[in-house]
Tab-separated table of C-alpha atoms in Angstrom:
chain	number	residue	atom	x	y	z
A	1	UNK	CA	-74.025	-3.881	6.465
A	2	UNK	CA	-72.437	-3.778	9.983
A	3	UNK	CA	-69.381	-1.546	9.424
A	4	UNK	CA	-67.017	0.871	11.811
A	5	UNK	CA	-65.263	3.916	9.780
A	6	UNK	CA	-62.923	5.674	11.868
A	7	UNK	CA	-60.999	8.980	10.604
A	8	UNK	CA	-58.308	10.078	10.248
A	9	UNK	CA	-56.534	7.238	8.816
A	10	UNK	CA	-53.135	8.614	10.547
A	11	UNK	CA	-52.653	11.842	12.699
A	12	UNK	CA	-49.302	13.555	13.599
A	13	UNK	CA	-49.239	15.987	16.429
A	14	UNK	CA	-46.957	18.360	18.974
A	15	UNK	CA	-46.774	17.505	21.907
A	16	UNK	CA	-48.801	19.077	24.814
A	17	UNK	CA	-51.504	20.054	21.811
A	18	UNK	CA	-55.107	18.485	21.854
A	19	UNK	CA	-56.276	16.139	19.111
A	20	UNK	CA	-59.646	14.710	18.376
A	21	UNK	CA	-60.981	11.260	16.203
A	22	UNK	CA	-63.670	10.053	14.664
A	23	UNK	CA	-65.803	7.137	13.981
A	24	UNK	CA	-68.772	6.373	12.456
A	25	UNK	CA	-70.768	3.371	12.183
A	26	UNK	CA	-73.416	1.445	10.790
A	27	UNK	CA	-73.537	-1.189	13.010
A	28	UNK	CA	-77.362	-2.309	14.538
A	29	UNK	CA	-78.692	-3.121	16.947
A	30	UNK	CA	-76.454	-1.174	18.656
A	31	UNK	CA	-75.253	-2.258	22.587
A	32	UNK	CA	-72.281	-0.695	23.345
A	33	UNK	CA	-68.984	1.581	21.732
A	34	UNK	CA	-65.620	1.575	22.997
A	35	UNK	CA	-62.492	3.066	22.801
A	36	UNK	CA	-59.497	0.965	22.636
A	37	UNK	CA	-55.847	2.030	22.515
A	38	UNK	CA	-53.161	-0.753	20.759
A	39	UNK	CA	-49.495	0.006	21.188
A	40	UNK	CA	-47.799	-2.088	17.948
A	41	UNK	CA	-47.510	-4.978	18.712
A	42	UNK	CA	-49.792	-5.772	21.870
A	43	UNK	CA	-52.916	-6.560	22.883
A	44	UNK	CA	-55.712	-3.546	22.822
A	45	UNK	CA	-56.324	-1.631	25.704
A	46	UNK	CA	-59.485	0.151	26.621
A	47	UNK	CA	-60.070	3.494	27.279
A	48	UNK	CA	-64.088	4.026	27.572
A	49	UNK	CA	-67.101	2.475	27.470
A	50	UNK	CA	-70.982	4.182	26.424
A	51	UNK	CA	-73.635	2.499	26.199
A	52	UNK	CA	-76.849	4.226	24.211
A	53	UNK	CA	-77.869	6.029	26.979
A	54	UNK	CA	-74.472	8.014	27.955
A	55	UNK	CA	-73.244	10.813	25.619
A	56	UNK	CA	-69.832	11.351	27.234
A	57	UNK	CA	-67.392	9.345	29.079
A	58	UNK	CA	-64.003	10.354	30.559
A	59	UNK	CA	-60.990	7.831	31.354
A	60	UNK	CA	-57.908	10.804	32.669
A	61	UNK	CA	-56.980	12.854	29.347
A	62	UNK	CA	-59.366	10.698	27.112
A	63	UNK	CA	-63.079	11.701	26.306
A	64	UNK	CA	-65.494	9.981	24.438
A	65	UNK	CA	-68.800	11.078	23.075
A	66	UNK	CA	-71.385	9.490	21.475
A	67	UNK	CA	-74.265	10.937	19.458
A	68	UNK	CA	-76.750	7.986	18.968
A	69	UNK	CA	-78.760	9.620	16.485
A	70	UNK	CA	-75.849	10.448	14.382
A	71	UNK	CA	-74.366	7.166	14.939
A	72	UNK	CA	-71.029	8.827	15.492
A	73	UNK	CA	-68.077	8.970	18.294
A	74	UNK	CA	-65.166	10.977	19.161
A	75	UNK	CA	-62.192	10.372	21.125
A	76	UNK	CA	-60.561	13.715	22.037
A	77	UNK	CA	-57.181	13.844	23.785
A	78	UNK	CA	-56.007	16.665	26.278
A	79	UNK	CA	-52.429	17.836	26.634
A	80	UNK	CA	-50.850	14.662	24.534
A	81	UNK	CA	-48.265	13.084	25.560
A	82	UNK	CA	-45.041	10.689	23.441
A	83	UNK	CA	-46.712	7.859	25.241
A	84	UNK	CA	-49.747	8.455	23.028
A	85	UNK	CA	-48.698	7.139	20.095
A	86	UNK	CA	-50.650	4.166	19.001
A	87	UNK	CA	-53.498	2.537	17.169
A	88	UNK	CA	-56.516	3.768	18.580
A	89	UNK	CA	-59.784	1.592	17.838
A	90	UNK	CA	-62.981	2.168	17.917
A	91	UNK	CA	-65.668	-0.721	18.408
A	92	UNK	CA	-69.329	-1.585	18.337
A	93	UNK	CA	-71.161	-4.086	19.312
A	94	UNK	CA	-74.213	-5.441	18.402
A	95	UNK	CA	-76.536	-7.612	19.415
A	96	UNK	CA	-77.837	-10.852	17.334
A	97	UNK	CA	-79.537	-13.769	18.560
A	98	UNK	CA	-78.856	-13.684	22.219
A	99	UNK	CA	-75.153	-12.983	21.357
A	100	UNK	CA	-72.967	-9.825	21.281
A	101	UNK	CA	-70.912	-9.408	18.287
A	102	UNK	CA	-68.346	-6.311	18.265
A	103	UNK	CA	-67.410	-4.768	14.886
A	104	UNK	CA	-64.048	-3.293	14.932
A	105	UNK	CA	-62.553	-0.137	13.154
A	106	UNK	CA	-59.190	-0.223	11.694
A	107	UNK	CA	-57.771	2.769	13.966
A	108	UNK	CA	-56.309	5.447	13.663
A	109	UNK	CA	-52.707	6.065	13.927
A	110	UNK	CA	-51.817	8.681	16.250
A	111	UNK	CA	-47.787	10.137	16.278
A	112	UNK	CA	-47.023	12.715	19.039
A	113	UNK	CA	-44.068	13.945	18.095
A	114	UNK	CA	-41.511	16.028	20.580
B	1	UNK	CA	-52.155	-11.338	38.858
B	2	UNK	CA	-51.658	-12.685	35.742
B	3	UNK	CA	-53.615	-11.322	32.566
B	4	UNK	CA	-54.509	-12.866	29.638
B	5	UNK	CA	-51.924	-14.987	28.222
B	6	UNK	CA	-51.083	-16.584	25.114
B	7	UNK	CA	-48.962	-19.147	23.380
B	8	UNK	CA	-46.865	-19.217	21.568
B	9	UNK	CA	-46.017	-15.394	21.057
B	10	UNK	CA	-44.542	-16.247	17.540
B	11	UNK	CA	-45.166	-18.775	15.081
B	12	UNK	CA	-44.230	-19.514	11.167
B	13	UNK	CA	-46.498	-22.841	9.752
B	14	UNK	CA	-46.011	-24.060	5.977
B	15	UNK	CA	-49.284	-23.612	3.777
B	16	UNK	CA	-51.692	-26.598	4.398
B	17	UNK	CA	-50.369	-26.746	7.872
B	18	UNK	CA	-52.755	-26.918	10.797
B	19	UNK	CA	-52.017	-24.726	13.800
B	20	UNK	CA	-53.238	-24.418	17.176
B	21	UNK	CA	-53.188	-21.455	19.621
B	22	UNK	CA	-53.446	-21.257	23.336
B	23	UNK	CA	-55.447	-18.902	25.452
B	24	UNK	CA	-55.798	-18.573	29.451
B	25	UNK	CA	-57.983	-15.918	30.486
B	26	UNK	CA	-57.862	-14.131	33.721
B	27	UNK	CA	-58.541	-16.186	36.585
B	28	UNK	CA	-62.141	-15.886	37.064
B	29	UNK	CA	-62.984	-14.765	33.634
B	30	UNK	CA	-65.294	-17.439	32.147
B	31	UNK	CA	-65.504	-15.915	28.658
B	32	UNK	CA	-62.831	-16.332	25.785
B	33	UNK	CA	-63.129	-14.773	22.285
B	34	UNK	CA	-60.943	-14.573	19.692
B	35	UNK	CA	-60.147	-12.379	16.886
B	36	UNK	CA	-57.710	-11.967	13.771
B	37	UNK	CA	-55.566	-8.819	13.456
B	38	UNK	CA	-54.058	-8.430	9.723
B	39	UNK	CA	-51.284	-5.934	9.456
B	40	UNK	CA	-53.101	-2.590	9.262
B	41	UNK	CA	-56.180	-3.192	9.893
B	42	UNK	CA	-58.659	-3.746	13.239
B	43	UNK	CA	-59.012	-6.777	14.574
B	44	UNK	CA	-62.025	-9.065	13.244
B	45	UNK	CA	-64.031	-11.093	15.403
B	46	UNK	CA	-63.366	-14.683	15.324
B	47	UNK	CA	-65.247	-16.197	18.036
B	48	UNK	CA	-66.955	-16.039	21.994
B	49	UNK	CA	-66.994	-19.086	24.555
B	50	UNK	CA	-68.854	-18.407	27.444
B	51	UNK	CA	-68.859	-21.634	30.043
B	52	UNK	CA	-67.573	-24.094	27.017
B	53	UNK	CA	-70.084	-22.823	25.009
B	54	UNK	CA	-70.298	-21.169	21.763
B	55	UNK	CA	-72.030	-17.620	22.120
B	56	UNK	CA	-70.520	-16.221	19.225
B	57	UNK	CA	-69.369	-16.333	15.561
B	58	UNK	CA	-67.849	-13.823	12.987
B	59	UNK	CA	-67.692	-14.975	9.711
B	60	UNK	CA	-64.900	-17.097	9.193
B	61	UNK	CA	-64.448	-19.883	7.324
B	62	UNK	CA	-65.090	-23.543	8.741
B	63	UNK	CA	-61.537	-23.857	9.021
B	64	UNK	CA	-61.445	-22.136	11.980
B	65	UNK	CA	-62.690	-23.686	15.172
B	66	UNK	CA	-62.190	-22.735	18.874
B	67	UNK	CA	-63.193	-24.653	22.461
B	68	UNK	CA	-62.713	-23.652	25.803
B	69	UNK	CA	-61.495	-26.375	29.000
B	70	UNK	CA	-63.103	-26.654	31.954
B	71	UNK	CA	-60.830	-24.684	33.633
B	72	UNK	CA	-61.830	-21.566	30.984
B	73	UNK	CA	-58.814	-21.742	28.428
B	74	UNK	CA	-59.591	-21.735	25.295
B	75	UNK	CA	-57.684	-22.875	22.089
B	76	UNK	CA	-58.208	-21.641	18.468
B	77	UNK	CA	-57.355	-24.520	15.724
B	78	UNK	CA	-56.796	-23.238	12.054
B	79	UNK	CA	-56.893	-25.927	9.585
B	80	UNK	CA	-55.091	-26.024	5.889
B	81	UNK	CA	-53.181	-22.566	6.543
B	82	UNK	CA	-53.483	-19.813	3.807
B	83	UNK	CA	-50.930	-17.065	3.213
B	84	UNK	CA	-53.733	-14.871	4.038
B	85	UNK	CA	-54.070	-16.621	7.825
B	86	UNK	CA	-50.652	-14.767	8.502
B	87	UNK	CA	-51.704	-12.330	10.929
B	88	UNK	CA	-51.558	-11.483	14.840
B	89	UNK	CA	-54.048	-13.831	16.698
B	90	UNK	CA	-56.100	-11.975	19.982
B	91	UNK	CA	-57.227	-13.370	22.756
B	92	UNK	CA	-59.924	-11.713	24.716
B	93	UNK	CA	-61.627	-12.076	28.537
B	94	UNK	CA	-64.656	-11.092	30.962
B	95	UNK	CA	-66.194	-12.370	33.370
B	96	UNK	CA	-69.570	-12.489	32.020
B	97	UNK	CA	-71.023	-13.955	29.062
B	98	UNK	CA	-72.543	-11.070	27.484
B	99	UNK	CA	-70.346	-8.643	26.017
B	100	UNK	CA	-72.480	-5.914	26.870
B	101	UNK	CA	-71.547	-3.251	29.066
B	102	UNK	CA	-68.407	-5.190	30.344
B	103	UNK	CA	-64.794	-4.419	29.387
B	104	UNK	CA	-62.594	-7.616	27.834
B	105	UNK	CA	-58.824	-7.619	28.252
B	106	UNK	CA	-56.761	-8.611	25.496
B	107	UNK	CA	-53.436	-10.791	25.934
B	108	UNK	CA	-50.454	-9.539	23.630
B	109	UNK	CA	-51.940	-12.425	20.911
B	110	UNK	CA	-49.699	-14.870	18.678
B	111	UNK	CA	-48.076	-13.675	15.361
B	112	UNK	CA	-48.612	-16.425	13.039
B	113	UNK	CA	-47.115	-15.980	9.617
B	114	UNK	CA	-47.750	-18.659	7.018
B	115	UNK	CA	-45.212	-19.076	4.147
């Protein structure tokens, strides 16, 4: 089964400290993974994309890895900031029948508090 | 430039209602896809248009159906609302069909809550 399990569920965090999330998945064939960051209420955002080839990507105080093998990702955040705080999402798509279907996590909640 | 927008933003339907949501991609974005966002949870892949066409389907029920216009906006159609439709609606663009190695930007989607 095609599945996305991201951990932690929920993260709270200082300020100016580093953080780092998780995400597994079962999800084959596998095309691409991505990063996205949702602020409630609004539209996701994206942060990186890694294709099976690439092991890390950087987008500014995000950084993604990817461990094909493994079938697992990280998203580790530098220095954090209030205006972290959000749903962040990890997704993978796969490919089926000459389309490209993405499987979504259910995020994890990052709080940065002051 | 405009991003992706959607309409309405808000939106309360009776159970059995039908219900249609508007998309307009970017301009020059030729693919639309659509997903369903329940409180809490990730968003689940609803469908892709690429050029009017159909390049994608998640497993939703056949009360759901999408098309896109020739001028690349799209609109989702939910027949015989449940309770459990009630969630926030995403819209999704890129210029290419595949959803490969290409970003998509999402519009701020349509609540839609169904009592």
């Amino acid at each position: 089964k095609n599945q996305v399990e991201q951990s932690p569920q929920s993260l709270i965090i200082l300020e100016g400290k580093n953080c780092t999330l998780q995400c597994n998945y079962t999800v084959s064939p596998f095309s691409n993974l991505r990063w996205y960051k949702q602020d409630t209420g609004r539209g996701p955002v994206s942060l990186t994309i890694m294709t099976f080839s690439e092991n890390t990507k950087s987008n500014g105080r995000y950084t993604a890895t990817l461990d094909a093998d493994t079938k697992q990702s990280s998203l580790h955040i530098t220095a954090s900031q209030l205006s972290d705080s959000a749903s962040y999402i990890c997704v993978v798509t796969r490919a089926s029948g000459g389309s490209y279907i993405p499987t979504f996590g259910r995020g994890t909640s990052l709080i940065v508090h002051p | 430039d405009a991003g992706v927008t959607q309409s309405p933003t808000h939106l309360i339907k009776t159970r059995g209602q039908h219900v249609t949501l508007r998309c307009s991609p970017i301009s020059g974005h030729k693919s639309v896809s659509w997903y369903q966002q329940v409180l809490g949870q990730g968003p689940q892949f609803i469908f892709q248009y690429y050029e009017k066409e159909e390049r994608g389907r998640g497993n939703f029920p056949d009360r759901f159906s999408a098309r896109q216009f020739p001028n690349y906006s799209s609109e989702l159609n939910v027949n015989a609302l449940l309770l459990g439709d009630s969630a926030l609606y995403l819209c999704a663009s890129s210029q290419v069909e595949a959803l490969m190695n290409y970003g998509y930007t999402f519009g701020s989607g349509t609540r839609l809550t169904v009592v």
